[in-house]
Amino acid sequence: MQPEPSVSLGDLLPILLRRKLLILMCVAMFVGATALWNTQRPALYRASATVLVTDPAEPVLKVGEAAQPEGVPSTETQVALLQGPSAAREIARRVAGKGVRASEVLGRLEVEEVEKTSLLKLSASAGAAGRCAAIANAAAEVFLRRNEAFYHAR
């Protein structure tokens, strides 16, 4: 059995030098394509707000107290209400100056429960920083106003 011939760097260097124009053109093409793709891609901004689902009259829970007292809407209920069309219309009215429609709010607002807490994270994404911040802030305001109205009605 004959040993396999080994290839050294000295053997490869002349081959690479002969093909240097092709190699440089490929690198330039990939760099150019990446730069073009990055400049043509629309910007996407994300803003979020976190709210506490609790009685506004009692800002902190006492040690040993249940996080969700009886008769209080659960965080799952609050999530469903904030993702509904009625909340979307109210949020859109609050950010009317930014040209946001209720259908856009429904598509851009995410409401999620923070695991093992009474917190809700409200996140909005949009192509303009001001627009997504306005949606997230308006959603927090709508939640706080509705939460306060619920407790005052009790």
mmCIF file of C-alpha atoms in Angstrom:
data_model
loop_
_atom_site.group_PDB
_atom_site.id
_atom_site.type_symbol
_atom_site.label_atom_id
_atom_site.label_comp_id
_atom_site.label_asym_id
_atom_site.label_seq_id
_atom_site.Cartn_x
_atom_site.Cartn_y
_atom_site.Cartn_z
ATOM 1 C CA MET A 1 0.000 0.000 0.000
ATOM 2 C CA GLN A 2 1.319 3.406 -0.976
ATOM 3 C CA PRO A 3 1.034 6.397 1.348
ATOM 4 C CA GLU A 4 -1.336 9.120 0.219
ATOM 5 C CA PRO A 5 0.398 12.182 -1.114
ATOM 6 C CA SER A 6 0.095 15.135 1.268
ATOM 7 C CA VAL A 7 -0.735 18.632 0.117
ATOM 8 C CA SER A 8 1.226 21.447 1.656
ATOM 9 C CA LEU A 9 0.432 25.136 1.858
ATOM 10 C CA GLY A 10 3.249 25.768 -0.575
ATOM 11 C CA ASP A 11 1.399 23.647 -3.160
ATOM 12 C CA LEU A 12 -1.911 25.506 -2.625
ATOM 13 C CA LEU A 13 -0.565 29.051 -2.665
ATOM 14 C CA PRO A 14 0.163 29.197 -6.425
ATOM 15 C CA ILE A 15 -3.341 27.841 -7.153
ATOM 16 C CA LEU A 16 -4.971 30.470 -4.925
ATOM 17 C CA LEU A 17 -2.861 33.245 -6.446
ATOM 18 C CA ARG A 18 -3.929 32.213 -9.960
ATOM 19 C CA ARG A 19 -7.590 32.371 -8.851
ATOM 20 C CA LYS A 20 -7.284 35.543 -6.756
ATOM 21 C CA LEU A 21 -9.498 37.596 -9.094
ATOM 22 C CA LEU A 22 -12.305 35.025 -8.890
ATOM 23 C CA ILE A 23 -11.965 34.797 -5.090
ATOM 24 C CA LEU A 24 -12.005 38.607 -4.681
ATOM 25 C CA MET A 25 -15.052 38.922 -6.967
ATOM 26 C CA CYS A 26 -16.969 36.329 -4.915
ATOM 27 C CA VAL A 27 -16.116 38.061 -1.628
ATOM 28 C CA ALA A 28 -17.079 41.468 -3.074
ATOM 29 C CA MET A 29 -20.358 40.042 -4.415
ATOM 30 C CA PHE A 30 -21.339 38.582 -1.022
ATOM 31 C CA VAL A 31 -20.377 41.752 0.872
ATOM 32 C CA GLY A 32 -22.337 43.882 -1.619
ATOM 33 C CA ALA A 33 -25.392 41.620 -1.487
ATOM 34 C CA THR A 34 -25.363 41.687 2.321
ATOM 35 C CA ALA A 35 -25.048 45.485 2.400
ATOM 36 C CA LEU A 36 -27.878 45.874 -0.114
ATOM 37 C CA TRP A 37 -30.119 43.504 1.822
ATOM 38 C CA ASN A 38 -29.480 45.389 5.077
ATOM 39 C CA THR A 39 -30.249 48.791 3.565
ATOM 40 C CA GLN A 40 -33.455 47.606 1.865
ATOM 41 C CA ARG A 41 -34.854 45.809 4.909
ATOM 42 C CA PRO A 42 -37.437 47.878 6.818
ATOM 43 C CA ALA A 43 -36.561 48.806 10.384
ATOM 44 C CA LEU A 44 -38.612 47.101 13.087
ATOM 45 C CA TYR A 45 -38.838 48.659 16.531
ATOM 46 C CA ARG A 46 -40.244 47.088 19.681
ATOM 47 C CA ALA A 47 -41.505 48.775 22.853
ATOM 48 C CA SER A 48 -42.939 47.179 25.967
ATOM 49 C CA ALA A 49 -44.599 48.095 29.229
ATOM 50 C CA THR A 50 -45.212 45.920 32.273
ATOM 51 C CA VAL A 51 -48.290 46.351 34.461
ATOM 52 C CA LEU A 52 -49.328 44.799 37.771
ATOM 53 C CA VAL A 53 -52.759 43.156 37.964
ATOM 54 C CA THR A 54 -53.906 44.206 41.437
ATOM 55 C CA ASP A 55 -56.154 46.545 43.367
ATOM 56 C CA PRO A 56 -54.794 50.101 42.845
ATOM 57 C CA ALA A 57 -55.708 50.953 46.456
ATOM 58 C CA GLU A 58 -53.271 48.285 47.692
ATOM 59 C CA PRO A 59 -49.971 48.864 45.851
ATOM 60 C CA VAL A 60 -48.149 45.860 47.340
ATOM 61 C CA LEU A 61 -49.234 42.390 48.383
ATOM 62 C CA LYS A 62 -48.780 41.416 51.999
ATOM 63 C CA VAL A 63 -46.668 38.369 52.861
ATOM 64 C CA GLY A 64 -48.791 35.227 52.713
ATOM 65 C CA GLU A 65 -51.602 36.941 50.812
ATOM 66 C CA ALA A 66 -52.940 35.217 47.717
ATOM 67 C CA ALA A 67 -51.657 36.835 44.531
ATOM 68 C CA GLN A 68 -55.134 36.618 42.948
ATOM 69 C CA PRO A 69 -57.953 37.296 45.463
ATOM 70 C CA GLU A 70 -61.391 35.853 44.835
ATOM 71 C CA GLY A 71 -63.612 37.898 42.511
ATOM 72 C CA VAL A 72 -60.645 39.547 40.797
ATOM 73 C CA PRO A 73 -60.238 38.868 37.065
ATOM 74 C CA SER A 74 -57.373 36.465 36.460
ATOM 75 C CA THR A 75 -54.365 37.533 34.462
ATOM 76 C CA GLU A 76 -55.550 35.212 31.666
ATOM 77 C CA THR A 77 -58.832 37.150 31.567
ATOM 78 C CA GLN A 78 -56.946 40.445 31.510
ATOM 79 C CA VAL A 79 -54.799 39.184 28.602
ATOM 80 C CA ALA A 80 -57.911 38.174 26.653
ATOM 81 C CA LEU A 81 -59.583 41.534 27.316
ATOM 82 C CA LEU A 82 -56.531 43.543 26.220
ATOM 83 C CA GLN A 83 -56.236 41.521 23.009
ATOM 84 C CA GLY A 84 -59.895 42.064 22.120
ATOM 85 C CA PRO A 85 -61.370 44.486 19.581
ATOM 86 C CA SER A 86 -62.877 46.779 22.230
ATOM 87 C CA ALA A 87 -59.478 47.420 23.839
ATOM 88 C CA ALA A 88 -57.908 47.820 20.372
ATOM 89 C CA ARG A 89 -60.427 50.562 19.498
ATOM 90 C CA GLU A 90 -59.749 52.349 22.784
ATOM 91 C CA ILE A 91 -55.969 52.104 22.300
ATOM 92 C CA ALA A 92 -56.298 53.393 18.715
ATOM 93 C CA ARG A 93 -58.325 56.386 19.963
ATOM 94 C CA ARG A 94 -55.573 57.216 22.465
ATOM 95 C CA VAL A 95 -52.903 57.222 19.727
ATOM 96 C CA ALA A 96 -55.067 58.794 17.021
ATOM 97 C CA GLY A 97 -52.411 61.441 16.366
ATOM 98 C CA LYS A 98 -50.023 58.702 15.203
ATOM 99 C CA GLY A 99 -52.485 57.405 12.578
ATOM 100 C CA VAL A 100 -52.942 54.014 14.255
ATOM 101 C CA ARG A 101 -56.102 52.021 13.478
ATOM 102 C CA ALA A 102 -57.709 49.376 15.720
ATOM 103 C CA SER A 103 -56.869 46.631 13.205
ATOM 104 C CA GLU A 104 -53.217 47.685 13.375
ATOM 105 C CA VAL A 105 -53.287 47.555 17.184
ATOM 106 C CA LEU A 106 -54.641 44.004 17.042
ATOM 107 C CA GLY A 107 -51.788 42.973 14.744
ATOM 108 C CA ARG A 108 -48.987 44.792 16.564
ATOM 109 C CA LEU A 109 -49.808 44.395 20.265
ATOM 110 C CA GLU A 110 -48.758 41.291 22.190
ATOM 111 C CA VAL A 111 -49.980 40.754 25.728
ATOM 112 C CA GLU A 112 -48.395 38.019 27.777
ATOM 113 C CA GLU A 113 -48.475 36.899 31.357
ATOM 114 C CA VAL A 114 -45.175 37.008 33.241
ATOM 115 C CA GLU A 115 -44.896 33.491 34.636
ATOM 116 C CA LYS A 116 -45.656 32.993 38.351
ATOM 117 C CA THR A 117 -46.508 36.680 38.897
ATOM 118 C CA SER A 118 -49.451 39.042 38.629
ATOM 119 C CA LEU A 119 -47.665 41.011 35.914
ATOM 120 C CA LEU A 120 -48.616 41.509 32.286
ATOM 121 C CA LYS A 121 -46.060 42.436 29.638
ATOM 122 C CA LEU A 122 -47.518 44.588 26.855
ATOM 123 C CA SER A 123 -45.303 44.720 23.748
ATOM 124 C CA ALA A 124 -45.822 46.511 20.458
ATOM 125 C CA SER A 125 -43.771 46.357 17.275
ATOM 126 C CA ALA A 126 -43.834 48.790 14.358
ATOM 127 C CA GLY A 127 -41.675 50.342 11.674
ATOM 128 C CA ALA A 128 -41.437 53.616 13.611
ATOM 129 C CA ALA A 129 -40.116 53.883 17.162
ATOM 130 C CA GLY A 130 -42.663 56.522 18.177
ATOM 131 C CA ARG A 131 -45.565 54.484 16.854
ATOM 132 C CA CYS A 132 -44.696 51.286 18.751
ATOM 133 C CA ALA A 133 -43.973 53.242 21.963
ATOM 134 C CA ALA A 134 -47.331 55.034 21.614
ATOM 135 C CA ILE A 135 -49.176 51.707 21.189
ATOM 136 C CA ALA A 136 -47.445 50.068 24.202
ATOM 137 C CA ASN A 137 -47.990 53.127 26.414
ATOM 138 C CA ALA A 138 -51.619 53.506 25.359
ATOM 139 C CA ALA A 139 -52.241 49.805 26.060
ATOM 140 C CA ALA A 140 -50.794 50.260 29.566
ATOM 141 C CA GLU A 141 -52.986 53.335 30.124
ATOM 142 C CA VAL A 142 -56.094 51.480 28.909
ATOM 143 C CA PHE A 143 -55.305 48.557 31.202
ATOM 144 C CA LEU A 144 -54.725 50.826 34.223
ATOM 145 C CA ARG A 145 -57.917 52.814 33.563
ATOM 146 C CA ARG A 146 -59.988 49.641 33.160
ATOM 147 C CA ASN A 147 -58.388 48.040 36.221
ATOM 148 C CA GLU A 148 -59.116 51.104 38.338
ATOM 149 C CA ALA A 149 -62.714 51.266 37.058
ATOM 150 C CA PHE A 150 -63.198 47.593 37.956
ATOM 151 C CA TYR A 151 -62.064 48.117 41.554
ATOM 152 C CA HIS A 152 -64.071 51.322 41.995
ATOM 153 C CA ALA A 153 -67.216 49.558 40.750
ATOM 154 C CA ARG A 154 -66.875 46.837 43.430
#
